[in-house]
CSV table of C-alpha atoms and ligand atoms in Angstrom, one decimal:
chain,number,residue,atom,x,y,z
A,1,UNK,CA,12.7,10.8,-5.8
A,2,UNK,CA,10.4,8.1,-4.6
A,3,UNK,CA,10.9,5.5,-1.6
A,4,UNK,CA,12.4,2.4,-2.7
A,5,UNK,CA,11.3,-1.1,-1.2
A,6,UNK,CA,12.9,-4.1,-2.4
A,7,UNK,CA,10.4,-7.4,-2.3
A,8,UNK,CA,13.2,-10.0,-2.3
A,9,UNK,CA,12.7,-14.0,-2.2
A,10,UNK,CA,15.8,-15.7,-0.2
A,11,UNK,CA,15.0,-18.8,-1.5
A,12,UNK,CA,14.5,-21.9,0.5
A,13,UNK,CA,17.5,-21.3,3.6
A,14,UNK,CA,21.3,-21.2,2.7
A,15,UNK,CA,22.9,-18.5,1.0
A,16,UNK,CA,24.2,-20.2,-1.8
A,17,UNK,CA,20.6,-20.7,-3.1
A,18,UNK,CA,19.7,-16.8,-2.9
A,19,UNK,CA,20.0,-15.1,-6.3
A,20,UNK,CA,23.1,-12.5,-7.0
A,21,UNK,CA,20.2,-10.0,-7.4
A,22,UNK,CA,18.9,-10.6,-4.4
A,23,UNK,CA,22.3,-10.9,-2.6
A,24,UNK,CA,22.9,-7.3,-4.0
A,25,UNK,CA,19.7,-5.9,-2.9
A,26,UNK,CA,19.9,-7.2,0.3
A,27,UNK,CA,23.8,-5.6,0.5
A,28,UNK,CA,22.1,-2.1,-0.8
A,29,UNK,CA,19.0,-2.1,2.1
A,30,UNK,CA,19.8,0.2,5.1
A,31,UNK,CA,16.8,-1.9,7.0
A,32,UNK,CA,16.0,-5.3,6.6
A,33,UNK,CA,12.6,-6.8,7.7
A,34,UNK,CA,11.4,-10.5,7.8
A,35,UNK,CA,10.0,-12.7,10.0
A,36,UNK,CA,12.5,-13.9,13.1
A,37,UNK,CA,13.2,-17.5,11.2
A,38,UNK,CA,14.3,-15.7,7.9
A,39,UNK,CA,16.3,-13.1,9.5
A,40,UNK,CA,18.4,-15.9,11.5
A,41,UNK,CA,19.3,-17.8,8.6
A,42,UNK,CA,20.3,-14.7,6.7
A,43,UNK,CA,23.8,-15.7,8.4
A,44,UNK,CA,26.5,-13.4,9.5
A,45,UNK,CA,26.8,-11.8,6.0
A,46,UNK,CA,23.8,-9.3,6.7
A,47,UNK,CA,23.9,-9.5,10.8
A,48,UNK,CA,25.5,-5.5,10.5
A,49,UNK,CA,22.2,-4.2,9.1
A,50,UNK,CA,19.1,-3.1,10.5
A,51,UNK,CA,17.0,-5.8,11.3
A,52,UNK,CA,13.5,-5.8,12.3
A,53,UNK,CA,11.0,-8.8,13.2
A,54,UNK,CA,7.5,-9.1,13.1
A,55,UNK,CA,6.4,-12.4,14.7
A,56,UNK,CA,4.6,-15.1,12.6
A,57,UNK,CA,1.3,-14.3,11.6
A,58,UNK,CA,1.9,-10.3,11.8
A,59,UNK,CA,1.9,-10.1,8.1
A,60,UNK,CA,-0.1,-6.8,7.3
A,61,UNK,CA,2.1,-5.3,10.6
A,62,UNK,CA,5.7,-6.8,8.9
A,63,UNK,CA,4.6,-5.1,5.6
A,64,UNK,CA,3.6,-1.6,7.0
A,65,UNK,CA,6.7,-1.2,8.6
A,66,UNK,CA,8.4,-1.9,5.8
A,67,UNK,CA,6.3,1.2,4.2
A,68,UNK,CA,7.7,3.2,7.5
A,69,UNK,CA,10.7,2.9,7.5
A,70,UNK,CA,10.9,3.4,3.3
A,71,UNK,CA,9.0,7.3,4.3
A,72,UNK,CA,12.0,7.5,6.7
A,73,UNK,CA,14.4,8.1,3.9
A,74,UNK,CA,15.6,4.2,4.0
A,75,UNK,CA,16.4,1.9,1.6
A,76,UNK,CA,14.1,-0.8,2.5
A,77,UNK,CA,13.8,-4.5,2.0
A,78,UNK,CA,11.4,-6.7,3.1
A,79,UNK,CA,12.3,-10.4,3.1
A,80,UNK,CA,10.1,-14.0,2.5
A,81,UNK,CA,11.0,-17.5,2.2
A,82,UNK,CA,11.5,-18.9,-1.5
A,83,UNK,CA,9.9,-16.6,-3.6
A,84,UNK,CA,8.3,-13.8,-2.3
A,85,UNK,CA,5.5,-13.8,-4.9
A,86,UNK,CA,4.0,-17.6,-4.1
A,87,UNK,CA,2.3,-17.5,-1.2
A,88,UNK,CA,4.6,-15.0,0.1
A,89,UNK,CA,4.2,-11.3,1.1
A,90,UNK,CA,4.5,-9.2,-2.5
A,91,UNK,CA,0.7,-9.3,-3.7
A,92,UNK,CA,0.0,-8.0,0.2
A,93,UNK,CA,2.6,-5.2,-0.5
A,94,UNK,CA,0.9,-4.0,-3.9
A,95,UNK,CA,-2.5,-3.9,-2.1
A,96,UNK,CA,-1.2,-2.0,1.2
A,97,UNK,CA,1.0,0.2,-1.1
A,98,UNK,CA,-1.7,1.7,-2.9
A,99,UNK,CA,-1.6,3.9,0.9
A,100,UNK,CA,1.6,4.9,0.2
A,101,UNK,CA,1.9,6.4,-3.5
A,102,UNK,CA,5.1,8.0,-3.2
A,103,UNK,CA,6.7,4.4,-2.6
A,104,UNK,CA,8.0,2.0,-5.5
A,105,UNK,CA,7.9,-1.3,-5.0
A,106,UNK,CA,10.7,-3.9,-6.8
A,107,UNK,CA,10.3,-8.1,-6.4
A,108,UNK,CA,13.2,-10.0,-6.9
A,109,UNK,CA,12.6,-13.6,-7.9
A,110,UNK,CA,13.6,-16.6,-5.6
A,111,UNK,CA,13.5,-19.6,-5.5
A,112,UNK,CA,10.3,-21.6,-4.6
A,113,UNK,CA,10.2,-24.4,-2.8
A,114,UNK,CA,8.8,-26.5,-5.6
A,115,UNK,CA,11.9,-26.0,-7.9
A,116,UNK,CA,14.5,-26.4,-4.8
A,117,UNK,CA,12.5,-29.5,-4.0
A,118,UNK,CA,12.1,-31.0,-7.1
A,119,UNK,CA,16.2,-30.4,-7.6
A,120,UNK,CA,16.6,-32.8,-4.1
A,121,UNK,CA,14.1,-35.5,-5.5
A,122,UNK,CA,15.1,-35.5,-9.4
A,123,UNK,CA,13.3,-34.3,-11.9
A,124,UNK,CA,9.8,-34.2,-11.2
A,125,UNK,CA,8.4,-31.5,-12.5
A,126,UNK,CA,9.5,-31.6,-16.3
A,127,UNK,CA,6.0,-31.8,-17.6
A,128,UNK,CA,2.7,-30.0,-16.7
A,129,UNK,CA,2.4,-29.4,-13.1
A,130,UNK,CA,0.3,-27.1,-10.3
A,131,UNK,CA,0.5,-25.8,-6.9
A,132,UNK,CA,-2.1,-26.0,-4.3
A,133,UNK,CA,-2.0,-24.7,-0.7
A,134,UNK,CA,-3.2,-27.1,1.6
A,135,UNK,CA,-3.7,-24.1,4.3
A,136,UNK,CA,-7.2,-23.0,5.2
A,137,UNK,CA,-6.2,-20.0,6.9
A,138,UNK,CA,-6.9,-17.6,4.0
A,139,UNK,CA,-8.5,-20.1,1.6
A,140,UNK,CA,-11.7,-22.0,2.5
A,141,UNK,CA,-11.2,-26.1,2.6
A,142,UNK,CA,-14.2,-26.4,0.0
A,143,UNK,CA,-12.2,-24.3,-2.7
A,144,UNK,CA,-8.7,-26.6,-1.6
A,145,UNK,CA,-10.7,-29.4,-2.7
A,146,UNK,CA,-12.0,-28.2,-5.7
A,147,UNK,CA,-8.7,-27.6,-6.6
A,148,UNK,CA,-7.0,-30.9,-6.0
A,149,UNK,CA,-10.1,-32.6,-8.1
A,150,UNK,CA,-9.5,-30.3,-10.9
A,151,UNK,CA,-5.7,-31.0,-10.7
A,152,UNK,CA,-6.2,-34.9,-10.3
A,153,UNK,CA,-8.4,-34.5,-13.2
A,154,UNK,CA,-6.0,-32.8,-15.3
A,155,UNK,CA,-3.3,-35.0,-14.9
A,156,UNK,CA,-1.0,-32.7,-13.8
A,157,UNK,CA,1.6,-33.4,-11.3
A,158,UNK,CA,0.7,-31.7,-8.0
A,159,UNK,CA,2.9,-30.2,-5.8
A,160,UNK,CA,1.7,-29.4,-2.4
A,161,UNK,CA,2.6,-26.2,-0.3
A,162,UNK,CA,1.6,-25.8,3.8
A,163,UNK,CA,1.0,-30.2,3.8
A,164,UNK,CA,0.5,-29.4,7.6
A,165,UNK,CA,0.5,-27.4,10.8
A,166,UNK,CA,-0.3,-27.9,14.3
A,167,UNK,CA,-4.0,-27.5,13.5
A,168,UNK,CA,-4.1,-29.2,10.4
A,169,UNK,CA,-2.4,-32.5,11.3
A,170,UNK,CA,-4.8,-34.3,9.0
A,171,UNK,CA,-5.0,-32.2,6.0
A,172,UNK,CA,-2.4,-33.7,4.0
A,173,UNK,CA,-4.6,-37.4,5.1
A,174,UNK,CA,-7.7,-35.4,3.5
A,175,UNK,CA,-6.0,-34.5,0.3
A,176,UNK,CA,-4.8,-38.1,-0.5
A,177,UNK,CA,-8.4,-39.1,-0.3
A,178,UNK,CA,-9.4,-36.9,-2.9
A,179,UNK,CA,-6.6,-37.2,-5.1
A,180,UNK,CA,-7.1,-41.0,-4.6
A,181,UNK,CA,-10.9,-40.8,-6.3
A,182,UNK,CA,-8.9,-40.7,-9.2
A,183,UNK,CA,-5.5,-41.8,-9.3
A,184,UNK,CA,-4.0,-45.6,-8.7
A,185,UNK,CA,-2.5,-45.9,-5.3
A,186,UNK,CA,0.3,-47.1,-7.0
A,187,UNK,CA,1.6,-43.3,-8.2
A,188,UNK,CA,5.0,-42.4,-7.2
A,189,UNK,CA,4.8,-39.2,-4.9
A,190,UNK,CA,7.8,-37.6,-3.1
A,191,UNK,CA,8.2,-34.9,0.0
A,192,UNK,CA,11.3,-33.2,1.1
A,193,UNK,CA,11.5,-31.1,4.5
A,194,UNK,CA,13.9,-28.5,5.3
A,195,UNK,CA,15.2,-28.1,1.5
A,196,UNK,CA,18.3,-26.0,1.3
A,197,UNK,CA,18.5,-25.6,5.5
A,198,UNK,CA,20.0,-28.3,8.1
A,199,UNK,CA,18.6,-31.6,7.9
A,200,UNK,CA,17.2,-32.1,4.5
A,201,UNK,CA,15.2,-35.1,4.4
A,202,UNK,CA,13.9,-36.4,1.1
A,203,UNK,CA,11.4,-39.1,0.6
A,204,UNK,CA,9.6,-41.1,-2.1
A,205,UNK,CA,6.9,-43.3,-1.8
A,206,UNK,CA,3.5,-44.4,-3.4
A,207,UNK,CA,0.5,-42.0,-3.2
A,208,UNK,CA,-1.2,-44.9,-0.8
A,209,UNK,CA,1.8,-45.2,1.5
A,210,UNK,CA,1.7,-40.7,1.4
A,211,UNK,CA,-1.5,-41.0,2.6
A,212,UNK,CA,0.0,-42.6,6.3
A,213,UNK,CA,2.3,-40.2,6.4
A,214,UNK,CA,2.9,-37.5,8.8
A,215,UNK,CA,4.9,-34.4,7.7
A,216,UNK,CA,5.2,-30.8,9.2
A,217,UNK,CA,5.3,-27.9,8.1
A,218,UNK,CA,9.0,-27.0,6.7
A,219,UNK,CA,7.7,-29.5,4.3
A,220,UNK,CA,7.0,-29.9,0.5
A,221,UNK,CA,4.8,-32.6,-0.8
A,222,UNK,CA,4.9,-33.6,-4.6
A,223,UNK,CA,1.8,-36.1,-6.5
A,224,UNK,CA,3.4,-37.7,-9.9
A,225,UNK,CA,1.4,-37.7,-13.1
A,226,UNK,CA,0.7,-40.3,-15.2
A,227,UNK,CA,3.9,-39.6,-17.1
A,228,UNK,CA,6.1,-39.9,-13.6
A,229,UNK,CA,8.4,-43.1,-12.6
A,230,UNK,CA,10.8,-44.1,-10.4
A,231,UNK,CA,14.5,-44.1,-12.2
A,232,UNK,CA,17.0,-45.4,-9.8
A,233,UNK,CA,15.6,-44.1,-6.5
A,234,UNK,CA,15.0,-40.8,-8.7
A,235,UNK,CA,11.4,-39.3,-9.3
A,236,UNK,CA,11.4,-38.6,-12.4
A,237,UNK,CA,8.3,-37.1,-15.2
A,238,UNK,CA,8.8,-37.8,-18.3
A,239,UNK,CA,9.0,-35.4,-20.8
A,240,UNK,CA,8.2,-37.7,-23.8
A,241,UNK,CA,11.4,-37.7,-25.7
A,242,UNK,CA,11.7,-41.0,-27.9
A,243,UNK,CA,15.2,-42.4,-26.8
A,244,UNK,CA,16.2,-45.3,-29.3
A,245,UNK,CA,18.9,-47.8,-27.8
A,246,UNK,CA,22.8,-46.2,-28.4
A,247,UNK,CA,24.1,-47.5,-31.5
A,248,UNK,CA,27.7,-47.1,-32.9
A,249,UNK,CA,29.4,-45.7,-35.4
A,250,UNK,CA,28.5,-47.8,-38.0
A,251,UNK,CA,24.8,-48.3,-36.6
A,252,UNK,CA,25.4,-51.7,-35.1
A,253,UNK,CA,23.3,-52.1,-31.1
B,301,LIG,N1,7.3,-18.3,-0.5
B,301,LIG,C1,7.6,-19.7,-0.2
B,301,LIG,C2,6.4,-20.5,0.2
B,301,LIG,C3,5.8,-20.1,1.5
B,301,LIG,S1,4.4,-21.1,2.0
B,301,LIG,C4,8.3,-20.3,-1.4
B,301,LIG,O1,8.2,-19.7,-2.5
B,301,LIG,O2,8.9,-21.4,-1.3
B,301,LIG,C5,5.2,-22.2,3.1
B,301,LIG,C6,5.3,-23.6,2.6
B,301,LIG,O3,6.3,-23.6,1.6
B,301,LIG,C7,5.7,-24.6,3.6
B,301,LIG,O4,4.6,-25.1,4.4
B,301,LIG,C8,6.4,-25.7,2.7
B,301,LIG,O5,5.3,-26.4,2.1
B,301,LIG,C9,7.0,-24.8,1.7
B,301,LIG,N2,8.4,-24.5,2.0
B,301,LIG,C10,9.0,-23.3,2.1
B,301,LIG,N3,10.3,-23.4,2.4
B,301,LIG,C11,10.6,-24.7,2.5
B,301,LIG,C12,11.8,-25.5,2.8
B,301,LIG,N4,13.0,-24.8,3.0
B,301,LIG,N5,11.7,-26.8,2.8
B,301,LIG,C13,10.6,-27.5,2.5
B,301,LIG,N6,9.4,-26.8,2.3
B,301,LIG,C14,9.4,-25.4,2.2
């Protein structure tokens, strides 16, 4: 029988926004690995299992062990933010796992933080949309900006992952300029931090005032489309439905 490791996506913090599946896979592991933020706010539920930590940046380390422990007989999962397949730890998994044939490898879907996000701020992300990393860490800055002129040009209503670090305090400052070459400074846009964890904070604003502002990290950053509006303190994108005024039963307004 092969080595089972579970790839599971907690989504964005409290438990009530984790999956049943990956609730369950989590109650079936023997060892649980994540980073030290993830496997805090787990919560009492799954403090009687193994946990191990790798710190922040350790990601080829967290995911080897992971592969360790699995050879050990284990049942194995290995936990991310969100979903584990956007800009989380699953494609790293497949690519280290081809080391380790006699292991299978399962994802469970989570919930990214665009969806969770867009959930806090209304609804807007019911048209075409894209995701771009503002982190150069594995991506150069040139290709980023490529990106966010192809999306601007595209219409599509941008969400922004990593807005800002430490190192990056600018970056989100840089991305506004681009995105402003071709849309009106007028365009609703929208960030939440800490979605689903303590201190949710949710903001909306114009893609001009976005450009002043400073966000960190635990942050999610969304750009309207052309089709987006503001609907009672809501951002909302349309989805083009014609609605015709309510008329009664005997089609009088
Ligand atoms: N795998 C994760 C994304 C990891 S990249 C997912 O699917 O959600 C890290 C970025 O995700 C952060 O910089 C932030 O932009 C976003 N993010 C993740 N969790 C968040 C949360 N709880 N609140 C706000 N933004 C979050």
């Amino acid at each position: 029988m092969k080595n089972e490791i579970y790839i599971v996506g907690m989504g964005p913090g409290r438990e009530e926004m984790m999956t049943g599946e990956a609730v369950y896979a989590l109650e079936q592991a023997d060892v649980i690995v994540g980073y030290t933020t993830y496997l805090k706010l787990l919560g009492q539920r799954f403090q009687g299992k193994e946990l191990l930590s790798t710190p922040m940046r350790q990601e080829k380390e967290r995911c080897r062990l992971c592969f360790e422990e699995a050879e050990k007989g284990k049942k194995a999962a290995l936990v991310c933010s969100g979903d584990a397949g956007i800009y989380g730890l699953a494609s790293l998994m497949y690519e280290i796992g081809r080391e380790y044939p006699e292991t299978e490898l399962f994802v469970i879907a989570g919930i990214t933080a665009a969806s969770s996000g867009a959930a806090v701020l209304g609804a807007p992300l019911n048209h075409d949309f894209c995701v771009v990393s503002l982190s150069d860490l594995l991506t150069p800055w040139e290709k980023i900006e490529k990106r966010l002129e192809a999306a601007a040009a595209g219409d599509f209503v941008i969400v922004l992952y990593n807005p800002s670090s430490h190192k990056r305090k600018d970056y989100l400052m840089r991305a506004c300029d681009i995105l402003l070459r071709r849309i009106e400074e007028e365009r609703i846009c929208g960030y939440v931090e800490n979605i689903g964890r303590e201190g949710t904070r949710a903001n909306i604003c114009t893609l001009k005032q976005l450009k002043e502002r400073e966000v960190n990290m635990f942050t999610t950053v969304f750009i309207g489309s052309s089709g987006s509006e503001n609907i009672n303190g809501k951002f909302v994108t349309r989805r083009g439905y014609k609605i015709e005024k309510n008329t009664d039963i005997c089609g009088n307004n």
